Amino acid sequence: MLISKKVLFEECPRHGQSPLNLPLMHVAAGFGNGIPRLQKPRSSSFPFREAGISIVTSVPINRQMPPVDLLHERGVEVSVGNDNIFDVWSPLGNGDILERAGRLAERFKWIDEVSLSRSLGYITGGKTPLDDKGNQVWPKVGDAGSLVLIDASCSAEAVARRSESKAVIYKGSLVSGSLYKQKQSIER
């Protein structure tokens, strides 16, 4: 459902309704159409955040897209997604969301270890293993046992190198892959 900025921020208040009373809304804004050109924040007030609108981008190549860093800085929930397994905008790609996180880091030149690890939050609902001070915040005892095990030494490597998924665990059960290294035979 798309609602114009005019309806959301002009018509609702005129009729005595707050945009905050609308159902939770995610705007699929792969190209950033309709998102105002943002500069560095002049105030902490931002209509998308105040209205509870989140943004989902497919991180298109060579096309306009939302200013993810500034939206996030202003408190707007931003996530990376695909339209489906094979993106409807292009036949290229494999539907791998970790690859999309790497593309996001590439687009915004997030090339240091901290920035790369932070880009993981855009595909995990905001969860990253470490907080801004380096303290482990995920996983914790009691968290749902749903995760993907990646062949990487850290989050930054997983994003930058598009590391291979080794196993998928859902609610504590292995549903794909293996938890053990496979022995490779040497044929002569």
Short mmCIF file of C-alpha atoms in Angstrom, two decimals:
data_model
loop_
_atom_site.label_atom_id
_atom_site.label_comp_id
_atom_site.label_asym_id
_atom_site.label_seq_id
_atom_site.Cartn_x
_atom_site.Cartn_y
_atom_site.Cartn_z
CA MET A 1 0.00 0.00 0.00
CA LEU A 2 1.44 3.35 -0.97
CA ILE A 3 0.21 6.54 0.61
CA SER A 4 1.37 9.86 -0.73
CA LYS A 5 3.29 12.26 1.44
CA LYS A 6 0.45 14.78 1.00
CA VAL A 7 -2.16 12.35 2.38
CA LEU A 8 0.12 11.25 5.18
CA PHE A 9 1.40 14.59 6.40
CA GLU A 10 -1.24 17.11 5.23
CA GLU A 11 -4.63 15.41 4.88
CA CYS A 12 -4.51 13.25 8.02
CA PRO A 13 -3.88 16.18 10.39
CA ARG A 14 -6.46 18.35 8.59
CA HIS A 15 -9.12 15.71 9.32
CA GLY A 16 -8.09 15.37 12.93
CA GLN A 17 -6.17 12.15 12.42
CA SER A 18 -2.57 11.50 13.22
CA PRO A 19 -0.44 9.53 10.77
CA LEU A 20 0.69 7.69 13.90
CA ASN A 21 -2.75 6.03 14.07
CA LEU A 22 -2.28 4.36 10.68
CA PRO A 23 -1.28 0.69 10.67
CA LEU A 24 2.43 -0.09 10.73
CA MET A 25 3.74 0.71 7.28
CA HIS A 26 6.79 -0.39 5.32
CA VAL A 27 7.57 1.49 2.14
CA ALA A 28 9.38 -0.51 -0.51
CA ALA A 29 11.63 2.20 -1.82
CA GLY A 30 14.27 0.46 -3.85
CA PHE A 31 14.79 3.56 -5.95
CA GLY A 32 13.97 6.16 -3.31
CA ASN A 33 11.09 7.62 -5.32
CA GLY A 34 9.17 10.17 -3.32
CA ILE A 35 11.71 10.34 -0.52
CA PRO A 36 12.74 13.94 0.02
CA ARG A 37 16.32 14.84 -0.75
CA LEU A 38 18.02 14.71 2.60
CA GLN A 39 20.91 16.78 3.80
CA LYS A 40 22.61 16.45 7.15
CA PRO A 41 19.87 16.56 9.80
CA ARG A 42 18.90 20.06 10.84
CA SER A 43 16.57 18.82 13.55
CA SER A 44 15.74 15.54 15.22
CA SER A 45 12.20 15.70 13.80
CA PHE A 46 11.58 13.57 10.74
CA PRO A 47 8.10 12.67 9.43
CA PHE A 48 8.89 9.07 8.42
CA ARG A 49 10.13 8.20 11.90
CA GLU A 50 7.30 10.05 13.60
CA ALA A 51 4.72 8.25 11.46
CA GLY A 52 6.27 4.83 12.09
CA ILE A 53 7.16 4.30 8.44
CA SER A 54 10.07 2.02 7.68
CA ILE A 55 11.95 1.78 4.39
CA VAL A 56 12.95 -1.39 2.54
CA THR A 57 15.48 -1.14 -0.27
CA SER A 58 16.79 -3.73 -2.71
CA VAL A 59 20.04 -1.73 -3.11
CA PRO A 60 19.76 -1.27 -6.88
CA ILE A 61 22.93 -0.91 -8.92
CA ASN A 62 23.43 2.37 -10.83
CA ARG A 63 20.01 3.71 -9.86
CA GLN A 64 18.71 6.19 -7.36
CA MET A 65 18.09 4.72 -3.91
CA PRO A 66 17.18 6.05 -0.48
CA PRO A 67 19.93 7.73 1.54
CA VAL A 68 20.12 4.78 3.94
CA ASP A 69 22.78 6.28 6.19
CA LEU A 70 20.89 9.55 6.75
CA LEU A 71 17.52 7.83 7.21
CA HIS A 72 19.07 5.53 9.81
CA GLU A 73 20.76 8.50 11.48
CA ARG A 74 17.35 10.17 11.75
CA GLY A 75 15.85 7.12 13.43
CA VAL A 76 13.97 5.66 10.46
CA GLU A 77 13.96 1.86 10.42
CA VAL A 78 15.70 0.84 7.20
CA SER A 79 16.20 -2.70 5.96
CA VAL A 80 17.53 -4.44 2.89
CA GLY A 81 15.42 -6.97 1.05
CA ASN A 82 14.63 -8.66 -2.23
CA ASP A 83 11.39 -8.50 -4.13
CA ASN A 84 11.61 -12.29 -4.32
CA ILE A 85 14.29 -14.94 -4.78
CA PHE A 86 15.16 -13.41 -8.14
CA ASP A 87 14.66 -9.67 -7.99
CA VAL A 88 11.88 -8.54 -10.35
CA TRP A 89 13.96 -5.58 -11.52
CA SER A 90 16.75 -7.76 -12.87
CA PRO A 91 17.38 -11.40 -13.74
CA LEU A 92 20.86 -11.15 -12.21
CA GLY A 93 21.69 -12.29 -8.71
CA ASN A 94 20.91 -15.22 -6.48
CA GLY A 95 18.58 -13.86 -3.80
CA ASP A 96 21.32 -13.99 -1.15
CA ILE A 97 20.52 -11.30 1.40
CA LEU A 98 24.10 -11.31 2.74
CA GLU A 99 25.22 -10.35 -0.76
CA ARG A 100 22.76 -7.42 -0.61
CA ALA A 101 24.33 -6.26 2.66
CA GLY A 102 27.71 -6.32 0.91
CA ARG A 103 26.26 -4.31 -1.96
CA LEU A 104 24.88 -1.77 0.55
CA ALA A 105 28.32 -1.42 2.15
CA GLU A 106 29.82 -1.00 -1.30
CA ARG A 107 27.30 1.66 -2.38
CA PHE A 108 27.89 3.76 0.75
CA LYS A 109 31.66 3.11 0.91
CA TRP A 110 31.43 1.41 4.31
CA ILE A 111 34.82 -0.25 4.04
CA ASP A 112 36.21 -0.24 7.58
CA GLU A 113 35.58 -3.16 9.96
CA VAL A 114 33.04 -1.34 12.13
CA SER A 115 30.97 -0.05 9.18
CA LEU A 116 30.99 -3.45 7.49
CA SER A 117 29.82 -5.18 10.66
CA ARG A 118 27.10 -2.56 11.17
CA SER A 119 25.72 -3.20 7.68
CA LEU A 120 24.71 -6.65 8.92
CA GLY A 121 21.97 -4.97 10.98
CA TYR A 122 20.14 -3.97 7.79
CA ILE A 123 19.41 -7.65 7.01
CA THR A 124 18.86 -8.93 10.56
CA GLY A 125 16.18 -6.60 11.89
CA GLY A 126 18.81 -4.42 13.54
CA LYS A 127 20.67 -7.24 15.32
CA THR A 128 24.45 -7.25 15.25
CA PRO A 129 26.75 -9.36 17.44
CA LEU A 130 28.45 -6.31 19.01
CA ASP A 131 27.18 -2.90 20.06
CA ASP A 132 28.97 0.37 19.25
CA LYS A 133 31.30 -0.14 22.24
CA GLY A 134 32.29 -3.68 21.26
CA ASN A 135 30.14 -5.47 23.85
CA GLN A 136 28.45 -8.70 22.78
CA VAL A 137 24.70 -8.08 22.51
CA TRP A 138 23.69 -11.04 20.36
CA PRO A 139 23.15 -13.91 20.75
CA LYS A 140 22.14 -14.06 24.39
CA VAL A 141 20.76 -16.85 26.53
CA GLY A 142 17.03 -17.04 25.88
CA ASP A 143 17.20 -15.71 22.30
CA ALA A 144 15.42 -17.75 19.66
CA GLY A 145 17.76 -20.41 18.28
CA SER A 146 17.34 -19.31 14.67
CA LEU A 147 20.52 -18.39 12.81
CA VAL A 148 22.74 -18.96 9.81
CA LEU A 149 26.30 -20.15 10.38
CA ILE A 150 28.74 -18.47 8.00
CA ASP A 151 32.32 -19.41 7.16
CA ALA A 152 33.90 -16.14 8.37
CA SER A 153 35.99 -14.94 11.30
CA CYS A 154 33.76 -11.93 12.02
CA SER A 155 30.70 -10.00 10.81
CA ALA A 156 32.79 -7.62 8.72
CA GLU A 157 34.41 -10.52 6.84
CA ALA A 158 31.03 -12.18 6.28
CA VAL A 159 29.70 -9.01 4.61
CA ALA A 160 32.84 -7.97 2.71
CA ARG A 161 33.74 -11.41 1.38
CA ARG A 162 30.16 -12.67 0.82
CA SER A 163 31.11 -15.73 2.85
CA GLU A 164 29.45 -19.08 2.26
CA SER A 165 26.56 -20.20 4.46
CA LYS A 166 27.43 -23.51 6.12
CA ALA A 167 24.29 -24.28 8.10
CA VAL A 168 20.83 -22.94 8.86
CA ILE A 169 19.38 -23.51 12.32
CA TYR A 170 15.70 -22.77 12.93
CA LYS A 171 14.32 -22.78 16.47
CA GLY A 172 17.26 -24.90 17.59
CA SER A 173 17.04 -27.51 14.82
CA LEU A 174 19.47 -27.91 11.94
CA VAL A 175 17.38 -27.48 8.77
CA SER A 176 20.11 -27.12 6.15
CA GLY A 177 23.83 -27.74 5.79
CA SER A 178 26.21 -29.31 8.26
CA LEU A 179 27.84 -28.38 11.55
CA TYR A 180 30.94 -30.44 10.75
CA LYS A 181 33.75 -29.89 8.30
CA GLN A 182 33.56 -32.26 5.38
CA LYS A 183 36.67 -34.32 4.76
CA GLN A 184 37.94 -33.87 1.26
CA SER A 185 39.32 -36.90 -0.49
CA ILE A 186 42.48 -36.61 -2.50
CA GLU A 187 42.31 -38.53 -5.74
CA ARG A 188 45.46 -39.39 -7.64
#
